[in-house]
Amino acid sequence: QVDESKEVESIVPSYACQRRTTLENHNTVFTDALSLLAESAELSDEDGRGVAFRRAAAVLKALHSPVTDLLQLRGLPCLGGHSLRVIKDVLENGASSEVECTKQSERFKALKVLTGIFGVGSKTAERWIREGIHSLPQLQDSAHTLNRAQQAGLEHYDDLNQPVTKAEGDAIGEIVAKAVMSVLPGVQITLIGGFRRGKLTGHDVDFLITHPEEGREVGLMPKVVSWLESKGFLLYQKTTRNSYLESKDGPARPSSNMDRFERCFSIFKLPEDAKQGTTQTETLTEDTPEDTCRLTTPSLVKDEGSESTKRANLKPWRAVRVDLVVSPISQFAFALLGWTGSKLFERELRRWAGHEKAMSLSSHALYDNTQSKYLRASSEEEIFAHLGLEYIPPSERNA
Ligand code: GTP
Ligand code: MN
Ligand code: MN
């Protein structure tokens, strides 16, 4: 058996972007444990530790069978002492004491609740916890003034913490398609993020928008947002202008994974009947006038959880986080690759490019430092080829 596993070991390369990682995970008991520790580290701004746990979890996700013995892990990359201790604990005791301890800690629970509010990051949550705020009612009773994003996040807390289904993603897609088509015919819209990788649920829905004629996409987002707002589809939106062309320091910004596309973080108001089918899109816009919905807006924070959930279920719509990104066609392949994820897969692609190929990859471009030039690509396949990597389709980027 050990011999057999040795063969498996030898074919697990160390960068996640060299591996095929489907959604079929034979080691969830271990990857859940490691992911929780990664999350806890990230919430404490210990990104290095977080990435180490994410990499370890990703290696186990890529295995074709369940791990039943520590010996099977010999020779596998990215498994540090800490991760191995966690795996050993799970193998011997059915659970990791560190994970259980973390899950039950007041600090972790408070960080989860507070960062569960859209617009609240770990730094803000940390500050509130230091002031003794551990729960939503405590936050409400505090004198803190919340920004616009956080107010919307608090108001739609329950909806936004309920996973978005593929059917809901598709329904949103139809609304977005209708919006962009009526603003600029010929526009192309692509589902990106987790749903493009074949996930059945997600925390939001992500779309990439482009036009086959370079330049026609300029200024598109404000028009799309106006259209959506006029039909009552937006509960919140923040649009960021494209800052790529104006910047002085050249197109690809190697050190940062934040891109400069015109983009919109939003919260959609998705009518409940929109999920059922494609034919109802026409009527649903008229069926949900703004004031009808306002009457049933739940005040989630003031109520106890169960009550608010009951009430939330009575309203004829739900709030869904939606990300829209606009890319010029010349950068489309890079934007598509950069926004499909997973987050770890993206991080590993950039690390591979930098460390193994002396190249800088961003969601805008690929720069070859050796040749001192940008490498063009009009498909994801070409980018993988430039990077000297075997092409990995979206459904196998679930690292
Ligand atoms: P779920 O939404 O939970 O299903 O997961 P997801 O994989 O879709 O994650 P998310 O929506 O957060 O992000 C989708 C992809 O876009 C990920 O690969 C991220 O790395 C990428 N992404 C998110 N925000 C940014 C950003 O500001 N800049 C760039 N370049 N990429 C981003
Ligand atoms: Mn997403
Ligand atoms: Mn997103």
mmCIF file of C-alpha atoms in Angstrom, residues 208 240-244 259-264 325-328 331-332 334-336 339 363-365:
data_model
loop_
_atom_site.group_PDB
_atom_site.id
_atom_site.type_symbol
_atom_site.label_atom_id
_atom_site.label_comp_id
_atom_site.label_asym_id
_atom_site.label_seq_id
_atom_site.Cartn_x
_atom_site.Cartn_y
_atom_site.Cartn_z
ATOM 1 C CA LEU A 208 -16.913 39.954 -16.668
ATOM 2 C CA THR A 240 -14.835 52.182 -9.205
ATOM 3 C CA ARG A 241 -13.520 53.826 -12.362
ATOM 4 C CA ASN A 242 -10.880 52.204 -14.545
ATOM 5 C CA SER A 243 -7.553 53.542 -13.318
ATOM 6 C CA TYR A 244 -5.410 51.492 -15.682
ATOM 7 C CA ASP A 259 -6.545 45.295 -10.538
ATOM 8 C CA ARG A 260 -7.695 48.578 -11.997
ATOM 9 C CA PHE A 261 -10.652 47.597 -14.118
ATOM 10 C CA GLU A 262 -13.857 49.555 -14.006
ATOM 11 C CA ARG A 263 -15.844 47.533 -11.499
ATOM 12 C CA CYS A 264 -18.924 47.511 -9.358
ATOM 13 C CA VAL A 325 -16.010 43.894 -13.926
ATOM 14 C CA VAL A 326 -15.518 45.623 -17.289
ATOM 15 C CA SER A 327 -12.449 44.755 -19.377
ATOM 16 C CA PRO A 328 -11.288 45.997 -22.787
ATOM 17 C CA GLN A 331 -7.068 42.353 -21.824
ATOM 18 C CA PHE A 332 -10.022 39.986 -21.732
ATOM 19 C CA PHE A 334 -6.025 38.034 -18.574
ATOM 20 C CA ALA A 335 -9.127 39.339 -16.821
ATOM 21 C CA LEU A 336 -10.919 36.016 -17.386
ATOM 22 C CA TRP A 339 -11.194 36.476 -12.041
ATOM 23 C CA SER A 363 -5.428 40.494 -14.530
ATOM 24 C CA HIS A 364 -4.344 43.002 -17.211
ATOM 25 C CA ALA A 365 -1.203 41.566 -18.778
#
